[in-house]
PDB file of C-alpha atoms in Angstrom:
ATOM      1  CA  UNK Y  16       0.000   0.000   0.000  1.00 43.00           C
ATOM      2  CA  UNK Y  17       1.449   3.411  -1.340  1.00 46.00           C
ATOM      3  CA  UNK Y  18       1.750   6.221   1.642  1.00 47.00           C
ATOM      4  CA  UNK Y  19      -0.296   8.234   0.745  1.00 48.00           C
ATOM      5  CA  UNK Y  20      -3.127   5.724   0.341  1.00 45.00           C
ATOM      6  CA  UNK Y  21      -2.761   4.431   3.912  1.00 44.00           C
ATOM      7  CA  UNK Y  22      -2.534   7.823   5.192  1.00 44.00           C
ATOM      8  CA  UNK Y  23      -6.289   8.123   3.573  1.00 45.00           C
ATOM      9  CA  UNK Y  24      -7.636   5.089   5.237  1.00 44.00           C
ATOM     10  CA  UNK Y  25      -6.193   6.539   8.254  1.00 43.00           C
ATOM     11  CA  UNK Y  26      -8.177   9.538   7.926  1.00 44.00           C
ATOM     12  CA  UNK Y  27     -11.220   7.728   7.427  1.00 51.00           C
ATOM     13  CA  UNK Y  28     -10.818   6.188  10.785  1.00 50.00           C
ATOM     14  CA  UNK Y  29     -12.593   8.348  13.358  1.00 63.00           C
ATOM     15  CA  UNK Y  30     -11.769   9.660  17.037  1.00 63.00           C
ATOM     16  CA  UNK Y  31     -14.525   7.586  18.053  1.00 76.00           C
ATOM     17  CA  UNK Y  32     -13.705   4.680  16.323  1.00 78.00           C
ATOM     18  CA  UNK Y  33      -9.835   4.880  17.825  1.00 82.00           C
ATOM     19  CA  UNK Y  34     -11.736   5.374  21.160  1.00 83.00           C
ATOM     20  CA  UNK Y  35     -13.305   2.311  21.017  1.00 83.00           C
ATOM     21  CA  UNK Y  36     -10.827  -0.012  19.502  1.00 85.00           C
ATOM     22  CA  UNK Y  37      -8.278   1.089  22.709  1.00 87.00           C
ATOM     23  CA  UNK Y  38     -11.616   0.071  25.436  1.00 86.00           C
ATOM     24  CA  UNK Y  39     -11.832  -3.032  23.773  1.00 88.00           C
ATOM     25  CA  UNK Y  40      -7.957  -3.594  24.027  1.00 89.00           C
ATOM     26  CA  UNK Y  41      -7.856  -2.225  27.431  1.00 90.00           C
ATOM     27  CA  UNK Y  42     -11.311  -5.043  28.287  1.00 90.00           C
ATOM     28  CA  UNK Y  43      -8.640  -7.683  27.120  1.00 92.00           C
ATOM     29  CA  UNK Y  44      -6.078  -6.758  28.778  1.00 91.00           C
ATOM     30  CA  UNK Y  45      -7.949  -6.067  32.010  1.00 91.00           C
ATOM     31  CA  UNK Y  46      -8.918  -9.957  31.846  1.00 91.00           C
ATOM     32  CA  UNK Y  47      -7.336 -12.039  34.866  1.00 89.00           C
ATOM     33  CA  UNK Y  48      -7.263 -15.764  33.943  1.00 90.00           C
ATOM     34  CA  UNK Y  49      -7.821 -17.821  37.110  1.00 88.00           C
ATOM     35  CA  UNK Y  50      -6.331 -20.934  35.852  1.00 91.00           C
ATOM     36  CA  UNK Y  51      -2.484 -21.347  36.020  1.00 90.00           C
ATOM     37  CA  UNK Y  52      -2.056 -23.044  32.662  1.00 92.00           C
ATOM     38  CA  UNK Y  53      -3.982 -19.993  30.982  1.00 93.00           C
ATOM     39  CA  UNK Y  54      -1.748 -17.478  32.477  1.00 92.00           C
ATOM     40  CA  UNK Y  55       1.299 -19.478  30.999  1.00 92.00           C
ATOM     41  CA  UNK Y  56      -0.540 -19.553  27.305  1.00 93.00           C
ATOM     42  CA  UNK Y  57      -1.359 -15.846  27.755  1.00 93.00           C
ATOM     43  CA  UNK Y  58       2.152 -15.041  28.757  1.00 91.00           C
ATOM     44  CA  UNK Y  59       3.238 -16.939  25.705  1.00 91.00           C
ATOM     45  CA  UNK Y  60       0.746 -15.044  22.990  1.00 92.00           C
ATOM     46  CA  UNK Y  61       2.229 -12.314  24.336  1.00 90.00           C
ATOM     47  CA  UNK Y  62       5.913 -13.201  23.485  1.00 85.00           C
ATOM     48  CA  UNK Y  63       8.722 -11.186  25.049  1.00 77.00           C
ATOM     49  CA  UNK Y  64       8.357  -7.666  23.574  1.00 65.00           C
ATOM     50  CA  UNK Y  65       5.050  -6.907  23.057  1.00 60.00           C
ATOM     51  CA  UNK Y  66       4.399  -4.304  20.638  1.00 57.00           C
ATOM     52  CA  UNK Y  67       1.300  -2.733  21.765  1.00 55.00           C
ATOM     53  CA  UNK Y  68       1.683   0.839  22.889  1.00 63.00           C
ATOM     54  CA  UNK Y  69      -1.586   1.079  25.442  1.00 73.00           C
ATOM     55  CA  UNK Y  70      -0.700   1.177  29.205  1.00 83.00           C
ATOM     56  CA  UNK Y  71      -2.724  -1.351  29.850  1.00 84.00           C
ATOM     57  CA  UNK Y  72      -0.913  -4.369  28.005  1.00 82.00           C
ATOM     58  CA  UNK Y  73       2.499  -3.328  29.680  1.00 82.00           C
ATOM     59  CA  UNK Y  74       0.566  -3.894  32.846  1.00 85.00           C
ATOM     60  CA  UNK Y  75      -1.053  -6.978  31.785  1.00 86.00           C
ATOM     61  CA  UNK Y  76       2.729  -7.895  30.476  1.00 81.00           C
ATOM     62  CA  UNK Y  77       4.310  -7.588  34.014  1.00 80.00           C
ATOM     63  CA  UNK Y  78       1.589  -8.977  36.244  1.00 85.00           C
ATOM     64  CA  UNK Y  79       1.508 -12.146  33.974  1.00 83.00           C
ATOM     65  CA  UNK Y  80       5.199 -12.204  34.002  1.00 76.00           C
ATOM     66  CA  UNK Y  81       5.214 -12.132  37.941  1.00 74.00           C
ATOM     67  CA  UNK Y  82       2.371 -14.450  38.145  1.00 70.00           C
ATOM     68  CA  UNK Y  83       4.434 -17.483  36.369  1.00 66.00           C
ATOM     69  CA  UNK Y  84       7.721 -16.477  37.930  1.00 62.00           C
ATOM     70  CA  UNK Y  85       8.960 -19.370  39.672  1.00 55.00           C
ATOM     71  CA  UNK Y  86       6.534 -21.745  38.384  1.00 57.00           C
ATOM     72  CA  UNK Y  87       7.650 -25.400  37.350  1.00 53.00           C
ATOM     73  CA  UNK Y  88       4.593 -26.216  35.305  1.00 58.00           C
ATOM     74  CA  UNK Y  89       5.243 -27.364  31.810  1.00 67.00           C
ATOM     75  CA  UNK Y  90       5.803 -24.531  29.040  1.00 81.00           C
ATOM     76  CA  UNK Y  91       2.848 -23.738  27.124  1.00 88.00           C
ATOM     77  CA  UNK Y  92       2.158 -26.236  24.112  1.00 93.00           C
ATOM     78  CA  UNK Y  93      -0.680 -25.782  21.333  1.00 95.00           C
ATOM     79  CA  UNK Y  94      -1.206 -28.895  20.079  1.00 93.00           C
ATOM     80  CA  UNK Y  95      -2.233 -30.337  23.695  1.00 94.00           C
ATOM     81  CA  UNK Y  96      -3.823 -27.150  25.055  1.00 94.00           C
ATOM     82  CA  UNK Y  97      -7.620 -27.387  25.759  1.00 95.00           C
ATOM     83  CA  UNK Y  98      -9.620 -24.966  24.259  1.00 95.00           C
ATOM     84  CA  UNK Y  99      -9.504 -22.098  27.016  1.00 95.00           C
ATOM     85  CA  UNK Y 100      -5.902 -22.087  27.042  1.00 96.00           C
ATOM     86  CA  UNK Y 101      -5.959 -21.286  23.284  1.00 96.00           C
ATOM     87  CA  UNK Y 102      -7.925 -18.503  23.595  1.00 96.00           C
ATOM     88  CA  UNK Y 103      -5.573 -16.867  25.902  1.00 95.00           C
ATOM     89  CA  UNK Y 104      -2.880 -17.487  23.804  1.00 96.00           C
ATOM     90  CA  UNK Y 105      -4.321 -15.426  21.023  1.00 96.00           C
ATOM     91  CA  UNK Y 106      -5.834 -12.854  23.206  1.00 95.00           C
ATOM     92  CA  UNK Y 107      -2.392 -12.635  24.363  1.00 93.00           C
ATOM     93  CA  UNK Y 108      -0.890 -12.422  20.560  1.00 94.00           C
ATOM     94  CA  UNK Y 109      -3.539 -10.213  19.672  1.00 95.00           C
ATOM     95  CA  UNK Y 110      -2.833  -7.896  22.261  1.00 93.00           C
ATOM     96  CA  UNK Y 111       1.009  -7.882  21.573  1.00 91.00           C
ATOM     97  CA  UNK Y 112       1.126  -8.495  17.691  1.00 92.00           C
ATOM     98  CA  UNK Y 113      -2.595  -7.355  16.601  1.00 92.00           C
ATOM     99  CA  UNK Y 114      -4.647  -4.220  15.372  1.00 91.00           C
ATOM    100  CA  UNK Y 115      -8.184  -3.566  14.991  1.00 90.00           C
ATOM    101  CA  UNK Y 116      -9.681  -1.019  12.371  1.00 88.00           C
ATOM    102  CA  UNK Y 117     -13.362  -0.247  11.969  1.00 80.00           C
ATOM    103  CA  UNK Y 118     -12.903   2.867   9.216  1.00 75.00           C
ATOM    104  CA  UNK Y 119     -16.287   2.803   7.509  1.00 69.00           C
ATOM    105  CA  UNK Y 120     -17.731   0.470   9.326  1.00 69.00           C
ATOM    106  CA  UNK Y 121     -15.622  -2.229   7.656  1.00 81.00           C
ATOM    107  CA  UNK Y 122     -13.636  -4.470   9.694  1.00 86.00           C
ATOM    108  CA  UNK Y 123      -9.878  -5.216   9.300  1.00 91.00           C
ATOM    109  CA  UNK Y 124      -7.995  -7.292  12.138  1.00 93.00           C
ATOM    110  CA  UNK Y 125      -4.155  -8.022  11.290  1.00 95.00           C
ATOM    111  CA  UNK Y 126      -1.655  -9.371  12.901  1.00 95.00           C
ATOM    112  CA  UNK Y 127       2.212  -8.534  12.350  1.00 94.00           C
ATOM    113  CA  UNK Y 128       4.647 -11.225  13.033  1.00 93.00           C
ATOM    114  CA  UNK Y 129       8.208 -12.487  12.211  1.00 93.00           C
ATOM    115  CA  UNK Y 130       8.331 -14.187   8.733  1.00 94.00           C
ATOM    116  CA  UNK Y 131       8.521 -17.843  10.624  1.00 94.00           C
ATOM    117  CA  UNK Y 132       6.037 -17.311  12.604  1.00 94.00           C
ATOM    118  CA  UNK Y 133       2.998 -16.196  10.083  1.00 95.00           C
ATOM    119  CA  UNK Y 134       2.272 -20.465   8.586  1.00 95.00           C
ATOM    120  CA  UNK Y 135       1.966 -21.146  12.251  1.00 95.00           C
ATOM    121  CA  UNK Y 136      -0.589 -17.954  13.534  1.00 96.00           C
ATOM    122  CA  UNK Y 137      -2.521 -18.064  10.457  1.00 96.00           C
ATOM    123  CA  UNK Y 138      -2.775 -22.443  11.048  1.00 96.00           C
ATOM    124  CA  UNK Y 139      -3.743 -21.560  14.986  1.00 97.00           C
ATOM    125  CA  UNK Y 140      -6.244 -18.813  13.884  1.00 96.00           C
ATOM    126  CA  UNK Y 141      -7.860 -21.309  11.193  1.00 96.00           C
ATOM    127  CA  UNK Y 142      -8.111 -23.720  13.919  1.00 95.00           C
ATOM    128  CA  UNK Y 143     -10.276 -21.371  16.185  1.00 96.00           C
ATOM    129  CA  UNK Y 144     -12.787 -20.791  14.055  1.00 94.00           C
ATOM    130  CA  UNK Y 145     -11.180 -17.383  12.041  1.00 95.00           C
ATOM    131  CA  UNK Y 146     -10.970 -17.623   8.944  1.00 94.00           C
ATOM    132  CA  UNK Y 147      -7.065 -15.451   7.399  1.00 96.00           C
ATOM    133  CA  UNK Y 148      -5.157 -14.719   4.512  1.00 95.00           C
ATOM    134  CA  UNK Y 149      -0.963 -13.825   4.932  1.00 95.00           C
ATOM    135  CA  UNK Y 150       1.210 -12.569   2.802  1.00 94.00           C
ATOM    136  CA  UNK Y 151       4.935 -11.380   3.542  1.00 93.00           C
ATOM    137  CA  UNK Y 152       4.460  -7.063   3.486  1.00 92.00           C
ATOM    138  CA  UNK Y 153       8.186  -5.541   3.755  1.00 90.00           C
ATOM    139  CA  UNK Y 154       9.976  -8.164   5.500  1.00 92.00           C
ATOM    140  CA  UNK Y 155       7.234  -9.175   8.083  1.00 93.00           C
ATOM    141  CA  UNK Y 156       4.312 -11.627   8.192  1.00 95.00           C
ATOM    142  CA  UNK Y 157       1.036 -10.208   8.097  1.00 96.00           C
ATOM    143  CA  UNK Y 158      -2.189 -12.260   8.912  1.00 97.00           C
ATOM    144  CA  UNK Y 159      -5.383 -10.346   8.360  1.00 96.00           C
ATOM    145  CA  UNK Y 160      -9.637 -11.013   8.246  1.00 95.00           C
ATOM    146  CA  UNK Y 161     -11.923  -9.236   6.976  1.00 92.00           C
ATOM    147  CA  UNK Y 162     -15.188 -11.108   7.896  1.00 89.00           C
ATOM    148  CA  UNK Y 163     -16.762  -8.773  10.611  1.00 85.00           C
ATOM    149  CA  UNK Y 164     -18.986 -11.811  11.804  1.00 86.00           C
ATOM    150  CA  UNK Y 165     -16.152 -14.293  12.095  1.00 91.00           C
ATOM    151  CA  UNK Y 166     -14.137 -11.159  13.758  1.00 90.00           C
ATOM    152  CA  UNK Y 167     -16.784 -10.552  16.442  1.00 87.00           C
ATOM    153  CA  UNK Y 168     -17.119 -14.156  17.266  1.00 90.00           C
ATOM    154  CA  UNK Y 169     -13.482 -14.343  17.583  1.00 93.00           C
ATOM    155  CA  UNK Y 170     -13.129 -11.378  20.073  1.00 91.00           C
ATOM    156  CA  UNK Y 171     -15.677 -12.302  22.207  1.00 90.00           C
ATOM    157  CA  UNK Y 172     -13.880 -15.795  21.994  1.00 93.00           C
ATOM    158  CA  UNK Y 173     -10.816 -14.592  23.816  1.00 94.00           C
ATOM    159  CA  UNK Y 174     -13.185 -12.226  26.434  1.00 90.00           C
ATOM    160  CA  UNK Y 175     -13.999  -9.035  24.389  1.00 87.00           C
ATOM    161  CA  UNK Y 176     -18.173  -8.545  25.481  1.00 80.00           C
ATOM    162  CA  UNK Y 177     -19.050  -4.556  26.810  1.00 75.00           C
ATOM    163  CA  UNK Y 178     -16.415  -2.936  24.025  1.00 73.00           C
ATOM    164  CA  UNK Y 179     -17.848  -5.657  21.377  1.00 75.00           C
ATOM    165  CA  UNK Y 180     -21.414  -4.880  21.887  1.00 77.00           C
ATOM    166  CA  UNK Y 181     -20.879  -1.131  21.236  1.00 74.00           C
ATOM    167  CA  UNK Y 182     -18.901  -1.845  18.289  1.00 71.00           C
ATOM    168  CA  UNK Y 183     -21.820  -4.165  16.926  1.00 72.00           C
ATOM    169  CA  UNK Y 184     -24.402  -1.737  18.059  1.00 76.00           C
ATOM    170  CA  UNK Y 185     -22.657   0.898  16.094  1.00 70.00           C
ATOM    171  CA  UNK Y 186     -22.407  -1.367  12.883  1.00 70.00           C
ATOM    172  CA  UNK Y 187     -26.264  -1.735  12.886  1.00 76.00           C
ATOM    173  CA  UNK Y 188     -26.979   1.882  13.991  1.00 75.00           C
ATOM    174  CA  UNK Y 189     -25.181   2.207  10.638  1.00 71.00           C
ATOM    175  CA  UNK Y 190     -26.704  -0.264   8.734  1.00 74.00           C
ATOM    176  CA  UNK Y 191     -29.764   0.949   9.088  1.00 81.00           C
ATOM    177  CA  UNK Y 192     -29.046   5.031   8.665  1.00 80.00           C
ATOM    178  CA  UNK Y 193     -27.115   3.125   5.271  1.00 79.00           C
ATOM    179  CA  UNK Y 194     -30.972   1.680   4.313  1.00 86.00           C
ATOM    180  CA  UNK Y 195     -32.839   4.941   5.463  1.00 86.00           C
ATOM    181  CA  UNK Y 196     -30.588   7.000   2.900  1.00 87.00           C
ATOM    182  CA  UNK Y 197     -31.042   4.773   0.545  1.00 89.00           C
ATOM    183  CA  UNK Y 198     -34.987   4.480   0.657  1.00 87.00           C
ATOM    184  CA  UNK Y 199     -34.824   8.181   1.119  1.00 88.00           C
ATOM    185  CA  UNK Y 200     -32.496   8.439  -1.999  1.00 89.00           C
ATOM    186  CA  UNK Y 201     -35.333   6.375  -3.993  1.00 87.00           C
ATOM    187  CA  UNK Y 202     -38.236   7.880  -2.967  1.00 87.00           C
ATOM    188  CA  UNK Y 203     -36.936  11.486  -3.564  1.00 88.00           C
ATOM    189  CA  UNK Y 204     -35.841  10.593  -7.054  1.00 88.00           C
ATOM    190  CA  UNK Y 205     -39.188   8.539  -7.482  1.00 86.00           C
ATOM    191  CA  UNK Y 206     -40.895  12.444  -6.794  1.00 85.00           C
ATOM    192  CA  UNK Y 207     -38.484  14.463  -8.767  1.00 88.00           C
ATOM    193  CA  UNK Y 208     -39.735  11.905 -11.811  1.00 88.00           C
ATOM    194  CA  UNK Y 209     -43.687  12.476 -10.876  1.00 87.00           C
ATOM    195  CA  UNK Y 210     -43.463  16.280 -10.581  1.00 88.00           C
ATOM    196  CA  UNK Y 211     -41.457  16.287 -14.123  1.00 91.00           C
ATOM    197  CA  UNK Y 212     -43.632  14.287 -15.543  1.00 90.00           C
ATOM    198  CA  UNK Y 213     -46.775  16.336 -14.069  1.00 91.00           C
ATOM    199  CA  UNK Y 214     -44.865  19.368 -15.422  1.00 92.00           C
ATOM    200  CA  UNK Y 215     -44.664  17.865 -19.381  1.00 93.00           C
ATOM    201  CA  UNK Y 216     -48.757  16.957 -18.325  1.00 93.00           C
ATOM    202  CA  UNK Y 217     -49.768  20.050 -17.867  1.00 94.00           C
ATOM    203  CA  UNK Y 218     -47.837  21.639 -20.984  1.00 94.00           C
ATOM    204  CA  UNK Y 219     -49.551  19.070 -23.069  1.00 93.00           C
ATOM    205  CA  UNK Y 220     -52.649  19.290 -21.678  1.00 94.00           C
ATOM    206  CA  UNK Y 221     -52.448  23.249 -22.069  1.00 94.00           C
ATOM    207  CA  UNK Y 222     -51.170  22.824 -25.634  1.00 92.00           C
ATOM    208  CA  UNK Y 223     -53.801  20.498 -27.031  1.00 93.00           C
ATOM    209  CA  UNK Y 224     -56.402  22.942 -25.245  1.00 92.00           C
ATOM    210  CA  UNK Y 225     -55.115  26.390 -26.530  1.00 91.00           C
ATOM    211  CA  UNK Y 226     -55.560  24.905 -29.938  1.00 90.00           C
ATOM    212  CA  UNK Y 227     -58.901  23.243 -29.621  1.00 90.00           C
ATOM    213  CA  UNK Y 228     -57.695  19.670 -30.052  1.00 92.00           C
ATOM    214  CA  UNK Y 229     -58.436  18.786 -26.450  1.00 92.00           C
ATOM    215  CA  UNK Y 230     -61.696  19.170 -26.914  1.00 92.00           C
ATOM    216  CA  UNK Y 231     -61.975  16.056 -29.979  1.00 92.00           C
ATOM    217  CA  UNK Y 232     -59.853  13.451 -27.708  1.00 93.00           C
ATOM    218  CA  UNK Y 233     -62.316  10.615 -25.867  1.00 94.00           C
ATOM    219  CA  UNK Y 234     -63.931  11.416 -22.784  1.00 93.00           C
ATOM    220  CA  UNK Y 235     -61.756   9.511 -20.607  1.00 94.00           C
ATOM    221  CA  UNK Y 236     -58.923  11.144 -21.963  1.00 94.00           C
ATOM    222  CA  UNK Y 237     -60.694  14.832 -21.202  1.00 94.00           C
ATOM    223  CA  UNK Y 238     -61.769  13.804 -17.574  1.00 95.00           C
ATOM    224  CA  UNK Y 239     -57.856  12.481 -16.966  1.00 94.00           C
ATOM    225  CA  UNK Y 240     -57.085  15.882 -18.408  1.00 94.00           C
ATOM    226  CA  UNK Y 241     -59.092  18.044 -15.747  1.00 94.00           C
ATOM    227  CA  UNK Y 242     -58.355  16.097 -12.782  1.00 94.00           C
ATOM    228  CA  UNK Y 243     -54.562  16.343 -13.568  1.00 94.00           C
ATOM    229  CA  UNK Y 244     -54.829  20.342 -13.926  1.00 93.00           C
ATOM    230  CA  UNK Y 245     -57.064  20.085 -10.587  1.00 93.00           C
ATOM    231  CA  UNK Y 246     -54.142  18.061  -8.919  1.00 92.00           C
ATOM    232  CA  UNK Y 247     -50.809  18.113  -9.971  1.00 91.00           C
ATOM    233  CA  UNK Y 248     -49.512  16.492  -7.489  1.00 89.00           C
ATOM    234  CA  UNK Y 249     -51.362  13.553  -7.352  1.00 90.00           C
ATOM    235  CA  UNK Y 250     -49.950  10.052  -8.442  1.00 90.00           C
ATOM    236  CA  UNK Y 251     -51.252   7.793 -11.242  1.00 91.00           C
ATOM    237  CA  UNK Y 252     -52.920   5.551  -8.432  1.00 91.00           C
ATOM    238  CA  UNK Y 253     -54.632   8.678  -6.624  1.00 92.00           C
ATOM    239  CA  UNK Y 254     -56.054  10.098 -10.430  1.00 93.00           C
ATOM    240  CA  UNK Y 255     -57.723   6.552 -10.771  1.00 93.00           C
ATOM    241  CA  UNK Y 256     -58.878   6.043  -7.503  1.00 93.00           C
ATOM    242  CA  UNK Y 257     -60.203   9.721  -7.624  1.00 92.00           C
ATOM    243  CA  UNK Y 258     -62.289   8.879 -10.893  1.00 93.00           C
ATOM    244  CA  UNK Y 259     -63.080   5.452 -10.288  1.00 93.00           C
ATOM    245  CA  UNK Y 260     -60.891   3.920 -13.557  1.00 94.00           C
ATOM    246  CA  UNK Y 261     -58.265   1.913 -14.063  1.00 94.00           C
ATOM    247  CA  UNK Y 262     -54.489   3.321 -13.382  1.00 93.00           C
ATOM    248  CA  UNK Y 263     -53.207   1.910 -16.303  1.00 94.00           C
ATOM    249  CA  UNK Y 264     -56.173   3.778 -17.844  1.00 94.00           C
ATOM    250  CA  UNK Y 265     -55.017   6.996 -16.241  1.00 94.00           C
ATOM    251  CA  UNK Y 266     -51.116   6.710 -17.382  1.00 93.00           C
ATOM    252  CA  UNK Y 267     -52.740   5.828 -21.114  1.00 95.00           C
ATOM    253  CA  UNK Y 268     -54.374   9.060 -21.151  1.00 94.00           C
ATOM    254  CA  UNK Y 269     -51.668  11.159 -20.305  1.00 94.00           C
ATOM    255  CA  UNK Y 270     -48.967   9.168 -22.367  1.00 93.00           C
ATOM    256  CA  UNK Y 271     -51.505   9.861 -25.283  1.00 93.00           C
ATOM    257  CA  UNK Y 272     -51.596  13.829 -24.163  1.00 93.00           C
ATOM    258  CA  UNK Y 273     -47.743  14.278 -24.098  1.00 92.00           C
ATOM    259  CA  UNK Y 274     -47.046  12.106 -27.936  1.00 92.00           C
ATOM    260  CA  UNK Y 275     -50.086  14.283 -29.383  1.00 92.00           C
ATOM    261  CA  UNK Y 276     -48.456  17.665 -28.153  1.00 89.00           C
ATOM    262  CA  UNK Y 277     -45.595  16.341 -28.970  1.00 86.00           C
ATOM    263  CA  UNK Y 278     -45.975  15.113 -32.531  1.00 81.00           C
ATOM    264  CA  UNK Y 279     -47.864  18.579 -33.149  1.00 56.00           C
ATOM    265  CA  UNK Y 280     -44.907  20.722 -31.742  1.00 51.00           C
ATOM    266  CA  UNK Y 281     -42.683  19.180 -34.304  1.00 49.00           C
ATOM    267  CA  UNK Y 282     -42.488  21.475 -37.880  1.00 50.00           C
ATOM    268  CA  UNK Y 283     -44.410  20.658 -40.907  1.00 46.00           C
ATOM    269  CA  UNK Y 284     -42.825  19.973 -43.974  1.00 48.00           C
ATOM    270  CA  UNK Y 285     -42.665  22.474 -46.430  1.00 47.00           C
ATOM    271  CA  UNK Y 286     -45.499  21.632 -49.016  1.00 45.00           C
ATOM    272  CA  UNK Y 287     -44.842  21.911 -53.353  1.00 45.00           C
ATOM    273  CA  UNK Y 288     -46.860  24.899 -53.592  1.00 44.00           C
ATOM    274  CA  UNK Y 289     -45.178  26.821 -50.965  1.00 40.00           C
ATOM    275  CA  UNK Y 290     -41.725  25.705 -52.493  1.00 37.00           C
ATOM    276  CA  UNK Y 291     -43.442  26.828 -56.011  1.00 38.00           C
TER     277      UNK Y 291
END
């Protein structure tokens, strides 16, 4: 990604949204595991130099560290871990080697790693349920997702539940101001059609009257006439309704109104005996 293209997306990524990604970091790193082997895994995810800048993961750092100080238990191992102990080991590499954007309302969770270690994340990752790509960015292993769903389930997975909710809450609160706008989009572009077709009504309709021609079109056709100069702004269903005929009936008679004006408005053809 070019500079000045990231700089963009960081841009795009509001106050509020910062604000919230640092509670829910702070929420993970607030978490105390009461089981022994946990703290071990956790200590583990979060390697020896964690990366994260927040307070609250340097805290988390040295209270885990002091914790399992002294301890003989066994070193932490994956591939016989039970469940729970996995999901402090990511919580603990998320909070030392992962980010969290929510620019747009579109989810992006990445994790930055050495080289050898990004076929091993991404396999652990797979294995709990979160789905990754990785590619090698610049000399470093990056894992990302993009899948907000699979995203939320993973952070509330490794303990993430107040920060989560808001940030869910937040991406329906959008959703739905996203459908609103665009219903709102439709229906004002669904008027701005009716009153310009009302306007090219009425022209017609004036037209074909100021030259008598109204006046020899059917008598549906005439009644559509006056109740569309009575109400403009009345819709094809509310003109039939009002006269008791069909709407197709209705938009007949005023297609037929707009081609005859038309048609008329166009110049005749010079005739022989004028070009004699």
């Amino acid at each position: 990604m070019r500079g000045g293209e990231r700089r963009g997306r960081e841009r795009r990524v509001t106050r509020s949204e910062r604000d919230l990604v640092t509670a829910l970091r702070d929420e993970l790193a607030a978490i105390d595991p009461s089981r022994a082997c946990d703290r071990v895994a956790e200590i583990d995810g979060l390697g020896p130099a964690p990366t994260g800048r927040e307070a609250s993961v340097a805290r988390l750092a040295h209270r885990l560290g002091r914790s399992v100080t002294g301890s003989a238990g066994a070193p932490f191992a994956w591939a016989s871990a039970a469940e729970h102990c996995h999901a402090a080991w990511l919580r603990g590499r998320f909070l030392a080697r992962g980010s969290l954007s929510l620019a747009g309302g579109r989810t992006h969770l990445e994790f930055v790693v050495e080289p050898s270690a990004v076929h091993e994340l991404a396999a652990r990752l797979t294995e709990f349920g979160l789905p990754v790509s990785w590619r090698l960015r610049r000399g470093r292993g990056v894992v990302t997702s993009k899948n907000g769903e699979a995203v939320g389930t993973f952070l509330r997975r490794i303990g993430a539940s107040g920060a989560l909710l808001e940030v869910e809450a937040r991406q329906v609160s959008r959703a739905l101001r996203g459908e609103l706008n665009r219903v709102l989009n439709a229906e004002s572009a669904n008027l701005q059609r009716a009153v310009s077709a009302a306007g090219r009504q009425l022209d017609a309709i004036a037209t074909l009257e100021e030259d008598g021609r109204l006046q020899k079109q059917s008598y549906v056709v005439r009644l559509v006439a006056d109740a569309r100069r009575e109400t403009p702004e009345a819709s094809l269903a509310e003109l039939a309704e009002r006269l008791e005929i069909h709407r197709s009936a209705v938009q007949r008679a005023l297609e037929r109104l707009e081609r005859l004006a038309t048609i008329d408005a166009e110049p005749m053809a010079p005739t022989a005996a004028a070009l004699a």
